[in-house]
PDB file of C-alpha atoms in Angstrom:
ATOM      1  CA  MET A   1      -6.318  -6.631  12.320  1.00  0.00           C
ATOM      2  CA  HIS A   2      -3.756  -9.216  11.328  1.00  0.00           C
ATOM      3  CA  TRP A   3      -4.274  -9.952   7.664  1.00  0.00           C
ATOM      4  CA  ASP A   4      -1.099 -12.003   7.467  1.00  0.00           C
ATOM      5  CA  VAL A   5      -3.416 -14.985   7.352  1.00  0.00           C
ATOM      6  CA  LEU A   6      -4.182 -13.972   3.767  1.00  0.00           C
ATOM      7  CA  ARG A   7      -0.593 -14.418   2.711  1.00  0.00           C
ATOM      8  CA  GLY A   8      -0.326 -17.745   0.925  1.00  0.00           C
ATOM      9  CA  SER A   9      -3.966 -18.586   1.576  1.00  0.00           C
ATOM     10  CA  PHE A  10      -4.941 -19.029  -2.057  1.00  0.00           C
ATOM     11  CA  LEU A  11      -5.387 -22.739  -1.435  1.00  0.00           C
ATOM     12  CA  ALA A  12      -7.809 -21.994   1.420  1.00  0.00           C
ATOM     13  CA  VAL A  13      -9.813 -19.861  -1.022  1.00  0.00           C
ATOM     14  CA  VAL A  14      -9.976 -22.781  -3.450  1.00  0.00           C
ATOM     15  CA  LEU A  15     -10.979 -25.193  -0.669  1.00  0.00           C
ATOM     16  CA  LEU A  16     -13.768 -23.008   0.623  1.00  0.00           C
ATOM     17  CA  LEU A  17     -15.136 -22.233  -2.807  1.00  0.00           C
ATOM     18  CA  GLY A  18     -14.939 -25.894  -3.746  1.00  0.00           C
ATOM     19  CA  ALA A  19     -16.701 -26.872  -0.518  1.00  0.00           C
ATOM     20  CA  GLY A  20     -19.898 -25.150  -1.674  1.00  0.00           C
ATOM     21  CA  CYS A  21     -19.747 -21.647  -0.250  1.00  0.00           C
ATOM     22  CA  GLY A  22     -22.826 -20.916  -2.269  1.00  0.00           C
ATOM     23  CA  GLN A  23     -24.198 -21.515  -5.741  1.00  0.00           C
ATOM     24  CA  ALA A  24     -21.690 -22.716  -8.353  1.00  0.00           C
ATOM     25  CA  ASP A  25     -21.923 -19.424 -10.229  1.00  0.00           C
ATOM     26  CA  ARG A  26     -21.795 -17.237  -7.118  1.00  0.00           C
ATOM     27  CA  PHE A  27     -18.447 -15.812  -8.247  1.00  0.00           C
ATOM     28  CA  ALA A  28     -19.230 -15.434 -11.953  1.00  0.00           C
ATOM     29  CA  GLU A  29     -17.650 -12.487 -13.718  1.00  0.00           C
ATOM     30  CA  GLY A  30     -18.916  -9.205 -12.225  1.00  0.00           C
ATOM     31  CA  TRP A  31     -20.000 -10.825  -8.910  1.00  0.00           C
ATOM     32  CA  ASP A  32     -18.288  -8.004  -7.001  1.00  0.00           C
ATOM     33  CA  GLN A  33     -19.968  -5.081  -8.830  1.00  0.00           C
ATOM     34  CA  GLY A  34     -23.227  -3.255  -8.299  1.00  0.00           C
ATOM     35  CA  GLY A  35     -23.793  -3.652  -4.554  1.00  0.00           C
ATOM     36  CA  THR A  36     -26.334  -1.162  -3.222  1.00  0.00           C
ATOM     37  CA  LEU A  37     -26.501  -2.058   0.455  1.00  0.00           C
ATOM     38  CA  HIS A  38     -23.830   0.284   1.825  1.00  0.00           C
ATOM     39  CA  GLU A  39     -26.343   2.101   4.011  1.00  0.00           C
ATOM     40  CA  ALA A  40     -28.827  -0.745   4.368  1.00  0.00           C
ATOM     41  CA  THR A  41     -30.512  -1.533   7.659  1.00  0.00           C
ATOM     42  CA  MET A  42     -30.213  -5.057   8.996  1.00  0.00           C
ATOM     43  CA  ARG A  43     -33.797  -5.588   7.880  1.00  0.00           C
ATOM     44  CA  ASP A  44     -32.982  -4.437   4.343  1.00  0.00           C
ATOM     45  CA  TRP A  45     -29.921  -6.706   4.361  1.00  0.00           C
ATOM     46  CA  ALA A  46     -32.027  -9.690   5.491  1.00  0.00           C
ATOM     47  CA  PHE A  47     -34.416  -9.288   2.542  1.00  0.00           C
ATOM     48  CA  ALA A  48     -31.842  -8.393  -0.143  1.00  0.00           C
ATOM     49  CA  VAL A  49     -30.824 -10.865  -2.844  1.00  0.00           C
ATOM     50  CA  ASP A  50     -27.643 -12.847  -2.442  1.00  0.00           C
ATOM     51  CA  THR A  51     -25.851 -11.166  -5.342  1.00  0.00           C
ATOM     52  CA  ASN A  52     -26.456  -7.700  -3.891  1.00  0.00           C
ATOM     53  CA  ARG A  53     -25.278  -8.756  -0.429  1.00  0.00           C
ATOM     54  CA  LEU A  54     -22.120 -10.361  -1.877  1.00  0.00           C
ATOM     55  CA  ALA A  55     -21.296  -7.371  -4.079  1.00  0.00           C
ATOM     56  CA  SER A  56     -21.864  -4.951  -1.194  1.00  0.00           C
ATOM     57  CA  SER A  57     -19.595  -7.115   0.984  1.00  0.00           C
ATOM     58  CA  ALA A  58     -16.891  -6.895  -1.682  1.00  0.00           C
ATOM     59  CA  ASP A  59     -17.153  -3.109  -1.524  1.00  0.00           C
ATOM     60  CA  PHE A  60     -16.845  -3.228   2.315  1.00  0.00           C
ATOM     61  CA  VAL A  61     -13.755  -5.444   1.964  1.00  0.00           C
ATOM     62  CA  ARG A  62     -12.089  -3.156  -0.580  1.00  0.00           C
ATOM     63  CA  GLU A  63     -12.814  -0.156   1.639  1.00  0.00           C
ATOM     64  CA  ARG A  64     -11.400  -1.787   4.786  1.00  0.00           C
ATOM     65  CA  ILE A  65      -8.487  -3.603   3.117  1.00  0.00           C
ATOM     66  CA  PRO A  66      -7.478  -1.470   0.125  1.00  0.00           C
ATOM     67  CA  ASP A  67      -4.571  -3.751  -0.791  1.00  0.00           C
ATOM     68  CA  VAL A  68      -6.546  -7.004  -0.613  1.00  0.00           C
ATOM     69  CA  PRO A  69      -5.156  -9.517  -3.100  1.00  0.00           C
ATOM     70  CA  GLU A  70      -7.724 -10.191  -5.843  1.00  0.00           C
ATOM     71  CA  GLU A  71      -7.461 -13.961  -5.239  1.00  0.00           C
ATOM     72  CA  ALA A  72      -8.496 -13.408  -1.595  1.00  0.00           C
ATOM     73  CA  LEU A  73     -11.444 -11.108  -2.336  1.00  0.00           C
ATOM     74  CA  PRO A  74     -14.040 -13.872  -2.934  1.00  0.00           C
ATOM     75  CA  ILE A  75     -13.421 -15.705   0.323  1.00  0.00           C
ATOM     76  CA  ILE A  76     -13.205 -12.591   2.458  1.00  0.00           C
ATOM     77  CA  SER A  77     -16.329 -11.128   0.830  1.00  0.00           C
ATOM     78  CA  ALA A  78     -18.243 -14.407   1.231  1.00  0.00           C
ATOM     79  CA  LEU A  79     -17.354 -14.610   4.955  1.00  0.00           C
ATOM     80  CA  VAL A  80     -18.308 -11.016   5.598  1.00  0.00           C
ATOM     81  CA  GLU A  81     -21.579 -11.541   3.698  1.00  0.00           C
ATOM     82  CA  LYS A  82     -22.297 -14.729   5.675  1.00  0.00           C
ATOM     83  CA  CYS A  83     -21.665 -12.975   8.983  1.00  0.00           C
ATOM     84  CA  LEU A  84     -23.890  -9.995   8.128  1.00  0.00           C
ATOM     85  CA  SER A  85     -26.591 -12.232   6.672  1.00  0.00           C
ATOM     86  CA  ASP A  86     -26.620 -14.521   9.763  1.00  0.00           C
ATOM     87  CA  MET A  87     -26.882 -11.467  11.998  1.00  0.00           C
ATOM     88  CA  SER A  88     -29.600  -9.871   9.861  1.00  0.00           C
ATOM     89  CA  LEU A  89     -31.790 -12.974  10.170  1.00  0.00           C
ATOM     90  CA  ARG A  90     -31.617 -12.765  13.950  1.00  0.00           C
ATOM     91  CA  PHE A  91     -31.877  -8.981  14.166  1.00  0.00           C
ATOM     92  CA  ALA A  92     -33.849  -7.796  11.136  1.00  0.00           C
ATOM     93  CA  VAL A  93     -34.418  -4.309  12.481  1.00  0.00           C
ATOM     94  CA  ASP A  94     -34.637  -0.850  10.870  1.00  0.00           C
ATOM     95  CA  TYR A  95     -32.675   0.988  13.526  1.00  0.00           C
ATOM     96  CA  VAL A  96     -29.295  -0.793  13.002  1.00  0.00           C
ATOM     97  CA  LYS A  97     -27.287  -0.379   9.836  1.00  0.00           C
ATOM     98  CA  ALA A  98     -25.462  -3.418   8.460  1.00  0.00           C
ATOM     99  CA  HIS A  99     -22.233  -1.447   8.154  1.00  0.00           C
ATOM    100  CA  GLU A 100     -22.335  -0.839  11.911  1.00  0.00           C
ATOM    101  CA  LYS A 101     -21.677  -4.557  12.367  1.00  0.00           C
ATOM    102  CA  LEU A 102     -18.583  -4.694  10.156  1.00  0.00           C
ATOM    103  CA  ASP A 103     -16.033  -4.622  12.994  1.00  0.00           C
ATOM    104  CA  TYR A 104     -17.551  -7.809  14.365  1.00  0.00           C
ATOM    105  CA  CYS A 105     -17.825  -9.405  10.917  1.00  0.00           C
ATOM    106  CA  PHE A 106     -14.242  -8.622  10.000  1.00  0.00           C
ATOM    107  CA  ASP A 107     -13.098 -10.148  13.298  1.00  0.00           C
ATOM    108  CA  TYR A 108     -15.223 -13.201  12.469  1.00  0.00           C
ATOM    109  CA  THR A 109     -13.708 -13.352   8.982  1.00  0.00           C
ATOM    110  CA  GLU A 110     -10.185 -13.237  10.366  1.00  0.00           C
ATOM    111  CA  ARG A 111     -10.942 -16.057  12.805  1.00  0.00           C
ATOM    112  CA  MET A 112     -12.484 -18.194  10.058  1.00  0.00           C
ATOM    113  CA  LEU A 113      -9.519 -17.627   7.712  1.00  0.00           C
ATOM    114  CA  GLY A 114      -7.188 -18.643  10.542  1.00  0.00           C
ATOM    115  CA  ARG A 115      -9.171 -21.811  11.072  1.00  0.00           C
ATOM    116  CA  LEU A 116      -9.161 -22.599   7.365  1.00  0.00           C
ATOM    117  CA  GLU A 117      -5.417 -22.048   7.167  1.00  0.00           C
ATOM    118  CA  GLN A 118      -4.894 -24.314  10.212  1.00  0.00           C
ATOM    119  CA  GLU A 119      -7.152 -27.006   8.764  1.00  0.00           C
ATOM    120  CA  TYR A 120      -5.311 -26.884   5.444  1.00  0.00           C
ATOM    121  CA  ALA A 121      -1.961 -27.162   7.277  1.00  0.00           C
ATOM    122  CA  ASN A 122      -3.236 -30.153   9.258  1.00  0.00           C
ATOM    123  CA  GLN A 123      -4.416 -31.889   6.098  1.00  0.00           C
ATOM    124  CA  ALA A 124      -1.128 -31.201   4.323  1.00  0.00           C
ATOM    125  CA  ARG A 125       0.806 -32.688   7.221  1.00  0.00           C
ATOM    126  CA  ALA A 126      -1.511 -35.745   7.293  1.00  0.00           C
ATOM    127  CA  THR A 127      -0.831 -36.464   3.608  1.00  0.00           C
ATOM    128  CA  GLU A 128       2.956 -36.205   3.878  1.00  0.00           C
TER     129      GLU A 128
END
């Protein structure tokens, strides 16, 4: 994966969080701790609370990208959580584990970050 998109994308993080990526306190202190869905089925993921899905996603991100910048962790985790949650609502089954869908969700996250970065660049050029 090309995580170069993360370099200098702090503003994209701010834009996404400011655009209402979830509840206002979604990233309150400790948001990335206590996830218990590492072996959850897609059905379990679908019925889990948002805070548990987000914290578990943060764990997945840290596992896959050990050197992830702390300022990028919220946006990457939120995108991975969104992808898994969207999939779990369509395929809430007990025979597929959520972590089995991480390759797809990390590809999705990389595409979304690329789009955010491009959108930010377009807006910056338009205001010059």
